[in-house]
Short mmCIF file of C-alpha atoms in Angstrom, two decimals:
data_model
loop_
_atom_site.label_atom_id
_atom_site.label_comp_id
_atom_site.label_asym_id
_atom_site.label_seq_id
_atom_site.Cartn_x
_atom_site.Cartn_y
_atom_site.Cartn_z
CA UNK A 1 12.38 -34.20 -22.37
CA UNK A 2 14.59 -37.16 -21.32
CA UNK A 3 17.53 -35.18 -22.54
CA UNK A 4 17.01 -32.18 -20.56
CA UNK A 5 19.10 -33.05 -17.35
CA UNK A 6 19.47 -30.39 -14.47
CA UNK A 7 23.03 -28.92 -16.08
CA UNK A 8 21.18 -28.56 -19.45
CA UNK A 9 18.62 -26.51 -17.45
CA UNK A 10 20.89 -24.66 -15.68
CA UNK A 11 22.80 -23.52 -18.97
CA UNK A 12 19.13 -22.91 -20.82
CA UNK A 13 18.65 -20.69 -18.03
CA UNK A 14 21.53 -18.79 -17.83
CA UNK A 15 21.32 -18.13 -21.46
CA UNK A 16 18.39 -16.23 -20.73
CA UNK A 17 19.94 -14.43 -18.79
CA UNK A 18 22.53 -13.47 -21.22
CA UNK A 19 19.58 -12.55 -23.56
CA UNK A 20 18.16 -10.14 -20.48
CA UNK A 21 21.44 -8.16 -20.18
CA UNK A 22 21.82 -8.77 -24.21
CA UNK A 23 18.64 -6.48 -24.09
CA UNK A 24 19.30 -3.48 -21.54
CA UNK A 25 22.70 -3.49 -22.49
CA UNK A 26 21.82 -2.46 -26.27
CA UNK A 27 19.05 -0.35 -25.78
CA UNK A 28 20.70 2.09 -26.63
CA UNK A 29 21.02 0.78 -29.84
CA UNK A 30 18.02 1.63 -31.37
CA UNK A 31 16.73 4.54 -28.71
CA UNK A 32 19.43 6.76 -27.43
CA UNK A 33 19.01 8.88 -30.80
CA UNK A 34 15.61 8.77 -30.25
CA UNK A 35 15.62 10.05 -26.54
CA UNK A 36 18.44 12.38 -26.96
CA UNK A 37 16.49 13.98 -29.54
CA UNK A 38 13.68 14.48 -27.71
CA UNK A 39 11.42 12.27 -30.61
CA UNK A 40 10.45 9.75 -27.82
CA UNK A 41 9.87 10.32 -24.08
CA UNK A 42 12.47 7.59 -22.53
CA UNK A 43 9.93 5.05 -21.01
CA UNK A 44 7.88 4.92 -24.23
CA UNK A 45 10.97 4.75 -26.01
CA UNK A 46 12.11 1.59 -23.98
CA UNK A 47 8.79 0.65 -23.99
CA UNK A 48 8.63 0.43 -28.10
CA UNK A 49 11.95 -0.97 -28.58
CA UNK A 50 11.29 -4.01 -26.09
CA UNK A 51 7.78 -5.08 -28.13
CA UNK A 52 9.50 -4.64 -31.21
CA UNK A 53 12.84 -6.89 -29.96
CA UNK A 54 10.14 -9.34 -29.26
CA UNK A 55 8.42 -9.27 -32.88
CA UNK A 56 11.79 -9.30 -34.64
CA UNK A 57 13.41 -12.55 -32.95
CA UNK A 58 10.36 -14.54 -34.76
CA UNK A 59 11.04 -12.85 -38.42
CA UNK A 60 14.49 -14.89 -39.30
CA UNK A 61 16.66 -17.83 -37.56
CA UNK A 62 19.62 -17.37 -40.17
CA UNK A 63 22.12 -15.91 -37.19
CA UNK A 64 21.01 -18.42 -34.78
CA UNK A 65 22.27 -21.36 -37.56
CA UNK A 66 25.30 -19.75 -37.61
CA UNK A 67 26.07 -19.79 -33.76
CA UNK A 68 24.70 -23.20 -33.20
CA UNK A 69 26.30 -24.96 -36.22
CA UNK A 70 28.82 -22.43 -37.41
CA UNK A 71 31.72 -21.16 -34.76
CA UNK A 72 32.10 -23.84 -33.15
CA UNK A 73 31.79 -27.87 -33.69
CA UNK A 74 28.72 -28.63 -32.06
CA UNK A 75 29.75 -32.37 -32.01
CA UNK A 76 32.50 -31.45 -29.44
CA UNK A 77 30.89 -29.40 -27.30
CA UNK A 78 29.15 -30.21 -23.88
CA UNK A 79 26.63 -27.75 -22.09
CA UNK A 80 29.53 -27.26 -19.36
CA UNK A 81 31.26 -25.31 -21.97
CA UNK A 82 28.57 -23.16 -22.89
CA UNK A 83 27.46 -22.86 -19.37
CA UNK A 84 31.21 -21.74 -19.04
CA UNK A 85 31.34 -19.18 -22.15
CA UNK A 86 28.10 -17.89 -21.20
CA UNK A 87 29.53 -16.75 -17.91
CA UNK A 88 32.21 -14.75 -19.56
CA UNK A 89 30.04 -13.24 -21.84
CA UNK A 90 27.12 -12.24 -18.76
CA UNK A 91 30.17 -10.55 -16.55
CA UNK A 92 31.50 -8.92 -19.26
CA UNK A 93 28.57 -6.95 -20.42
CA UNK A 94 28.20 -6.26 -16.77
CA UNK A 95 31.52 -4.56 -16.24
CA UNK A 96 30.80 -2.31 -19.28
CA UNK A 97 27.13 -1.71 -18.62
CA UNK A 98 28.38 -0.14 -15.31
CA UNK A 99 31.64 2.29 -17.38
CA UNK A 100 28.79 3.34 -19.66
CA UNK A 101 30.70 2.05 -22.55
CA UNK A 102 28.55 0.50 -25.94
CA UNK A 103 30.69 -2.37 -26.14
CA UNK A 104 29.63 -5.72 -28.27
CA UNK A 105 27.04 -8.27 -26.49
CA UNK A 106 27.44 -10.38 -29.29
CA UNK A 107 31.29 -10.00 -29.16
CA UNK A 108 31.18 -11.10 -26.04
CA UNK A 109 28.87 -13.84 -26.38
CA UNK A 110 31.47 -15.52 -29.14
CA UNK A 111 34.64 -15.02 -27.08
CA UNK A 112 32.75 -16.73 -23.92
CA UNK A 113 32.17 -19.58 -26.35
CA UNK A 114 35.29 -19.56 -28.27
CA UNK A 115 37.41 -19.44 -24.99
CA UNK A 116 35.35 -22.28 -23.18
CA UNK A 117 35.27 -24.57 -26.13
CA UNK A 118 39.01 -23.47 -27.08
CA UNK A 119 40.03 -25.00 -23.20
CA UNK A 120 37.68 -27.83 -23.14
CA UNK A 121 37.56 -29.48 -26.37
CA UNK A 122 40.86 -27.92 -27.62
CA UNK A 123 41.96 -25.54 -30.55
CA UNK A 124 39.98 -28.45 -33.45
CA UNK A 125 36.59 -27.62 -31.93
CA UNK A 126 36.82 -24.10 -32.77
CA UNK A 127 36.00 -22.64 -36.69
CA UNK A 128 38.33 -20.48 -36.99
CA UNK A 129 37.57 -20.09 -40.85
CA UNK A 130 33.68 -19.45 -39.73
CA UNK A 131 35.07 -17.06 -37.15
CA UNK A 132 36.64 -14.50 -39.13
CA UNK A 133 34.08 -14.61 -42.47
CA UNK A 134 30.91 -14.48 -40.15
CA UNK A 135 32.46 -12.45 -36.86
CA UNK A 136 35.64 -10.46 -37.71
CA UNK A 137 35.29 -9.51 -41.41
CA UNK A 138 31.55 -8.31 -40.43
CA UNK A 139 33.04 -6.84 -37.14
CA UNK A 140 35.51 -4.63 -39.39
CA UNK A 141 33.34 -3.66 -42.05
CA UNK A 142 30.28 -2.78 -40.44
CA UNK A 143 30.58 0.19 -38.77
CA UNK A 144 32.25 1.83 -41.59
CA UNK A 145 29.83 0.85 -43.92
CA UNK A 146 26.80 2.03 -41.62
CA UNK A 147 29.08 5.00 -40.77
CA UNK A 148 29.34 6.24 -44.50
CA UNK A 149 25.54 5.57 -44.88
CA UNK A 150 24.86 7.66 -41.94
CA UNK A 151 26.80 10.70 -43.20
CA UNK A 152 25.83 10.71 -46.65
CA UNK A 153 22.22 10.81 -45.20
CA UNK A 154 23.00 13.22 -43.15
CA UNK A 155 24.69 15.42 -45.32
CA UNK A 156 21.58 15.14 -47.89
CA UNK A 157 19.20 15.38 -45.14
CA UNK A 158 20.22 19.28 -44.28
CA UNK A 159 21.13 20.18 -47.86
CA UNK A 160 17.25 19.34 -49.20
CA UNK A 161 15.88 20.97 -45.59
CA UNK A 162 17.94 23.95 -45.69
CA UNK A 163 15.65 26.27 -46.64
CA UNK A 164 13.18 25.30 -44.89
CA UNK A 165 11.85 26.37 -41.31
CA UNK A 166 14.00 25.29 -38.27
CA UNK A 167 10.75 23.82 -36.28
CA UNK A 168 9.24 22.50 -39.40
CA UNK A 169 11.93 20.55 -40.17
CA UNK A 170 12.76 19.47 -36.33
CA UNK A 171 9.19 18.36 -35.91
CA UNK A 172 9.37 16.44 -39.79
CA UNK A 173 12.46 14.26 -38.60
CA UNK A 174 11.23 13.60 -35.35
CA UNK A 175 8.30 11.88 -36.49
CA UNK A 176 10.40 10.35 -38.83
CA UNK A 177 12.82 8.78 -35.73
CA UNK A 178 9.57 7.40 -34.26
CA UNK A 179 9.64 4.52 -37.32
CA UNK A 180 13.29 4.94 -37.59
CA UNK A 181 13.74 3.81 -34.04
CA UNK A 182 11.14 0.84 -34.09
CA UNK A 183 12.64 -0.49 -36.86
CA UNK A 184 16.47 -0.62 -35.23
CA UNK A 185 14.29 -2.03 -32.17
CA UNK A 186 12.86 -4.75 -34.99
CA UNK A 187 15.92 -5.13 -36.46
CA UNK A 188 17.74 -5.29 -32.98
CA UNK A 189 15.69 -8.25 -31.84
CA UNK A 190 16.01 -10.08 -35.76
CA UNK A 191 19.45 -10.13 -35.14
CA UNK A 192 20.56 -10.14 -31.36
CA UNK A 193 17.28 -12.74 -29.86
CA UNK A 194 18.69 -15.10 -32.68
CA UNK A 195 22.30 -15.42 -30.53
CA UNK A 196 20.75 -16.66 -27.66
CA UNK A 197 18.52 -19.25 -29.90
CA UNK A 198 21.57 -20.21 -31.01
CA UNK A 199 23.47 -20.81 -27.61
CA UNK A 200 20.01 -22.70 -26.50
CA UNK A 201 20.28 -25.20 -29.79
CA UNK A 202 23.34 -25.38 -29.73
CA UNK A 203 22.75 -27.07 -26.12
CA UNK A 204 19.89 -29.11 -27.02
CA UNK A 205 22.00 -30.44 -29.75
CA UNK A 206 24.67 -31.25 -27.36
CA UNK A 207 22.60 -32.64 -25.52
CA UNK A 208 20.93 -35.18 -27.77
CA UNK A 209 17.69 -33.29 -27.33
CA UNK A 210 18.12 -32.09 -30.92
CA UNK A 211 19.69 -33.29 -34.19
CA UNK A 212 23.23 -31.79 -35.21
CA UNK A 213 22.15 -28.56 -37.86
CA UNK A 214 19.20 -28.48 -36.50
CA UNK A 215 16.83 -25.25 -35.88
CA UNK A 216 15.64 -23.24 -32.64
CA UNK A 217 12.33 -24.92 -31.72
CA UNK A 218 9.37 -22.58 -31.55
CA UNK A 219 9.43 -22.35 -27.62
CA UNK A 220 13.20 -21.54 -28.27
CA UNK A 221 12.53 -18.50 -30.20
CA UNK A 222 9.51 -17.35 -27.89
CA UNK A 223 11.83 -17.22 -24.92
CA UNK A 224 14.35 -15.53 -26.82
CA UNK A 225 12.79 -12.82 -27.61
CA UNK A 226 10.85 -12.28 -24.58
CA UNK A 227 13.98 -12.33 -22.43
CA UNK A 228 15.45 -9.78 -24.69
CA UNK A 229 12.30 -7.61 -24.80
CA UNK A 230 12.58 -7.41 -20.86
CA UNK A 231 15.52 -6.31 -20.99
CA UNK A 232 15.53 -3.77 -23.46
CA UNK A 233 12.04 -2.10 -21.11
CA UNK A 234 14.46 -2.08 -18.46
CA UNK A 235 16.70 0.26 -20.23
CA UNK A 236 20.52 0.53 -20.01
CA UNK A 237 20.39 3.90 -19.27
CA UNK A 238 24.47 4.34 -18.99
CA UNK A 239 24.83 3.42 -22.41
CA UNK A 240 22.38 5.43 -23.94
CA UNK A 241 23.62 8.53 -22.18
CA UNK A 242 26.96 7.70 -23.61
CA UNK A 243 25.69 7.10 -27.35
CA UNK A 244 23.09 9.73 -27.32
CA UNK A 245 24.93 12.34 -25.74
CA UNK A 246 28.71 11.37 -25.37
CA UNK A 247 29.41 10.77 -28.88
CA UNK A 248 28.16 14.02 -30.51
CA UNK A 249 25.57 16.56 -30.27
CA UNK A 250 22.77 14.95 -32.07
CA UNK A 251 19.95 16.80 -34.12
CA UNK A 252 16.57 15.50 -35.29
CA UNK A 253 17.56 14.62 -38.95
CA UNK A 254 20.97 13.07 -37.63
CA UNK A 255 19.43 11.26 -35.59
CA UNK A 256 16.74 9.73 -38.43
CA UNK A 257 20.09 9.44 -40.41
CA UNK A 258 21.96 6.92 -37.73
CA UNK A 259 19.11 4.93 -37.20
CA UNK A 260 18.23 4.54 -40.91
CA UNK A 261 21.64 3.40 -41.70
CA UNK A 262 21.70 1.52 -38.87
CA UNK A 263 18.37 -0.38 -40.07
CA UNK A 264 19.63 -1.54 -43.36
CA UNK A 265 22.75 -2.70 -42.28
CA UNK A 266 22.01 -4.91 -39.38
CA UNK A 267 18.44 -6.22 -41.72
CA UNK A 268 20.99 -7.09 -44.75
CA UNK A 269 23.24 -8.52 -42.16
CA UNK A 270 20.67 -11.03 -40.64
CA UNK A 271 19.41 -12.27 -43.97
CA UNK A 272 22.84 -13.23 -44.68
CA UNK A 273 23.47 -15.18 -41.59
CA UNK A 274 26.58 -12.54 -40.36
CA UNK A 275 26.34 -12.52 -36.59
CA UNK A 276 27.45 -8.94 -36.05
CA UNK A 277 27.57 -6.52 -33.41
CA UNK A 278 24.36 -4.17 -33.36
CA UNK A 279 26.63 -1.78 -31.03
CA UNK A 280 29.13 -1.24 -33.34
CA UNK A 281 26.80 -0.37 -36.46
CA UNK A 282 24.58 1.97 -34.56
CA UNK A 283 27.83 3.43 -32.84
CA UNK A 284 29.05 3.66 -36.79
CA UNK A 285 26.24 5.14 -37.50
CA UNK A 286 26.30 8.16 -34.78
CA UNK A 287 29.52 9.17 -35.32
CA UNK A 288 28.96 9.16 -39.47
CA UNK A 289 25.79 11.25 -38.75
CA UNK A 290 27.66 13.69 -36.50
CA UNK A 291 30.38 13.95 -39.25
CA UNK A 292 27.55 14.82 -41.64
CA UNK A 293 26.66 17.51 -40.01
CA UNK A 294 28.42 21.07 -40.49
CA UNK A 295 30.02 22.50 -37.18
CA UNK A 296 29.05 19.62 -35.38
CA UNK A 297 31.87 18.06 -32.93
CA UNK A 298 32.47 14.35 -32.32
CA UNK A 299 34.13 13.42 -29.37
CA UNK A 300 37.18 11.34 -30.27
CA UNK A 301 38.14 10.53 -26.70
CA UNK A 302 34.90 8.81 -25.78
CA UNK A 303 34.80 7.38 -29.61
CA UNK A 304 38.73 6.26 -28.59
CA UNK A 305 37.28 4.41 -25.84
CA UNK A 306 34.83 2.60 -27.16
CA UNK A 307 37.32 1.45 -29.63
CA UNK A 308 39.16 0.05 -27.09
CA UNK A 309 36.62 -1.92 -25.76
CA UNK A 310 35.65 -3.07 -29.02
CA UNK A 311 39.05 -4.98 -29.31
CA UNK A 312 38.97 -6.41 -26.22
CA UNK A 313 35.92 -7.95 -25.66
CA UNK A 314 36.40 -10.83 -27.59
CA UNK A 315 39.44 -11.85 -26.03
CA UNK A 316 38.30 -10.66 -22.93
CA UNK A 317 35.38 -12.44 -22.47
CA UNK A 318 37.15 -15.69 -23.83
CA UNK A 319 39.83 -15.29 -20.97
CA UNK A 320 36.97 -15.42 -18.63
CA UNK A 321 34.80 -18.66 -20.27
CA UNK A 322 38.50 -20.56 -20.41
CA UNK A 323 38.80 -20.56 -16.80
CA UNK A 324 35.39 -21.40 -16.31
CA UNK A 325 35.82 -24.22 -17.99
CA UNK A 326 39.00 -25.39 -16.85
CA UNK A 327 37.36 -24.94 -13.35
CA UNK A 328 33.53 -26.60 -14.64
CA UNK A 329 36.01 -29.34 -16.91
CA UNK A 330 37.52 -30.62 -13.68
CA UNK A 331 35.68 -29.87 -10.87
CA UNK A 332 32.29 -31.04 -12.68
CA UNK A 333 28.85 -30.20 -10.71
CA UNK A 334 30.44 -29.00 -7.62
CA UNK A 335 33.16 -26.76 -10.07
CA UNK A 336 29.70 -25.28 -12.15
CA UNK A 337 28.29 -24.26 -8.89
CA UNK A 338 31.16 -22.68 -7.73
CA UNK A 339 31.53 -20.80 -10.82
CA UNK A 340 27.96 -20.09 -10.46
CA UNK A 341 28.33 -18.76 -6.78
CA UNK A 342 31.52 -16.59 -8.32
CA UNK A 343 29.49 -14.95 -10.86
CA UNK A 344 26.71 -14.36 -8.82
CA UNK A 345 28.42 -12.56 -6.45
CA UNK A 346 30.91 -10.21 -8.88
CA UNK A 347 26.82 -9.66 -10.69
CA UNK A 348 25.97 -8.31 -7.68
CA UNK A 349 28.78 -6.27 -6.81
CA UNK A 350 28.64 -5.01 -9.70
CA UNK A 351 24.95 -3.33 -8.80
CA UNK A 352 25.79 -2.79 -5.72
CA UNK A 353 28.28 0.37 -7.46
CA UNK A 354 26.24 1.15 -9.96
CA UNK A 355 23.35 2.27 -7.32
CA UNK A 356 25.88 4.28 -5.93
CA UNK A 357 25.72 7.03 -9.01
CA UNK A 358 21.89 5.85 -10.62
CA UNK A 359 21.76 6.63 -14.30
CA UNK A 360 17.88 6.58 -15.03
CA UNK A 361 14.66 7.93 -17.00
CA UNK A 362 15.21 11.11 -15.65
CA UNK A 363 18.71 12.04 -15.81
CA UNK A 364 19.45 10.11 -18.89
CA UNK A 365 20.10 13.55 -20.57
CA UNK A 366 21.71 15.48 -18.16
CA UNK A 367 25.64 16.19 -18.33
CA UNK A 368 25.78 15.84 -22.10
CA UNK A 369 29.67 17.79 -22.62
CA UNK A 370 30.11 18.07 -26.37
CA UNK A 371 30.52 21.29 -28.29
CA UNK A 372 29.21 22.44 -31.10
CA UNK A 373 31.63 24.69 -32.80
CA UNK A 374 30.79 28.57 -34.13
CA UNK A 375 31.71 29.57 -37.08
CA UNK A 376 34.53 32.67 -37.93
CA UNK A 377 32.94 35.85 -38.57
CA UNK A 378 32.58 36.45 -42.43
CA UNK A 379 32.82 40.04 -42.30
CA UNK A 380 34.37 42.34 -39.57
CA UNK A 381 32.63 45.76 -39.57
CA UNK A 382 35.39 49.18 -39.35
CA UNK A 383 35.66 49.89 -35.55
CA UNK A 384 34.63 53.24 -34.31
#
């Protein structure tokens, strides 16, 4: 414990709290389906999801190698760094946790880091190679891959259920999005706790606490996932109105569909070590299953958005962990608590609007403004 100094505390604690808003801000990753449908009630939903995000950061450590020994060169980097990208990476999935907007946690996790090792250890500490096989190829292919999935299933799912009764076959896929669901939540918390492990090693390795390539230590992962799990029961109730009812119109069988695809993809993806973004897949896979599905309408605009944030995050977030490490690099403990104070404050401005226009358990399904579009008449009778 000789290595844990108050700094290394400090950062250990704020990537917690990166995990926390890690968690509420992809909820909606594994549940808005789920509530939009109607499958889960939205406090059981959050409820499920959170337990689940707990039991899944304790089933692999593959992702959490690759953020603590992969992106960046862990010899080179000091805690003030990661205190620094982890400050990025906090305020910016607080800015789009208030515009409602699914963008990446884990995106912004890795330009926090890139940016604050980029300015304090220089361009060499960063692996840039590691960057774009295990981030930005991933980040590419992902959603389209999960996408596709989803609207193949889709597309099967109402072919085979066609003939079948309306409420028979509601009721069917709803029960099915009950273990669809849990297993996004499971998969959610396999892939997402693991980045926050990862920041935490990769500080205990800094440190000297730990040995370079090493592991998350047991108490590591527990943390991890509990953190996560909080925040997930909290719900990010912006977000999943967005993704459950911004995107598209979504049905019972779409909605077992997106979170199938959604399943496999981000399950493969952690067995393989690819840190990707659980938002974009499951954002993939709602707009594949609402593709899938005949007259349905996807709203491009919001989808446009999204997009948008996508491609900034990463550079966005590093723009923010730069200067806080130009500002920690030379102003040292009095700099980190000033960037501290900063970030603190903007955190709770930031609340301070969003109370202003509450987004909760019971509104999360109010104002939903897609179409669905009717078909042409087949036949037009003789008029009289």
């Amino acid at each position: 414990m000789d290595h844990i100094t108050f700094l290394v505390a400090v950062v250990i604690v704020t990537a917690l709290a990166f995990d926390f808003t890690n968690g509420f801000h992809d909820t909606a990753n594994a549940m808005a389906t789920s509530i939009a449908t109607g499958a889960l009630k939205p406090r059981v939903a959050v409820l499920i999801s959170g337990v689940l995000n707990v039991v899944g950061a304790f089933l692999s450590t593959e992702v959490a190698k690759t953020i603590s020994g992969g992106i960046v060169n862990d010899a080179l980097v000091t805690p003030g760094m990661i205190f620094a990208g982890l400050i990025g990476a906090i305020l910016w999935n607080l800015v789009t946790w208030l515009a409602g907007l699914p963008s990446s946690s884990s995106h912004a996790l890795f330009g926090g880091l890139i940016g604050a090792v980029w300015v304090g250890a220089g361009s060499g500490a960063v692996n840039f190679d590691k960057v774009v096989e295990k981030i930005l190829i991933p980040a590419v292919a992902s959603p389209v891959v999960a996408g596709l999935a989803a609207l193949t299933a889709t597309y099967l799912a109402y072919r085979l259920t066609a003939r079948a009764r309306k409420e028979s076959v509601t009721k069917g896929f709803r029960l099915g999005q009950v273990a669809s669901a849990s297993l996004v939540s499971l998969a959610h918390g396999t892939n997402d706790a693991q980045k926050t492990m990862g920041v935490i090693t990769l500080t205990l390795i800094s440190a000297g606490a730990l040995g370079h390539d090493a592991g998350p230590p047991v108490w590591v992962i527990g943390t991890s996932g509990l953190a996560i799990g909080l925040g997930t029961y909290l719900g990010g109730w912006r977000i999943i109105r967005t993704m459950g009812k911004g995107l598209t119109e979504i049905q019972s069988p779409q909605g077992f569909a997106a979170e199938t695809a959604s399943t496999t993809v981000i399950l493969t993806s952690a067995h393989l070590g690819f840190a990707l973004s659980t938002t974009q897949v499951a954002s993939g896979s709602i707009l594949g299953a609402g593709l899938g599905r005949r007259l349905a309408e996807v709203r491009w605009g919001i989808a446009g958005r999204m997009a948008l944030a996508w491609l900034i995050t990463l550079p966005s977030a590093a723009l923010v962990g730069g200067v806080a490490a130009s500002v920690v690099k030379h102003g040292g403990d009095i700099g980190t608590a000033i960037i501290a104070l900063v970030a603190a404050a903007v955190a709770a401005g930031i609340f301070a609007v969003a109370r202003r226009n509450p987004v909760a358990a019971n509104n999360v399904n109010d104002h939903h403004e897609v179409t669905i579009r009717k078909p042409a008449p087949s036949h037009v009778g003789p008029v009289a």
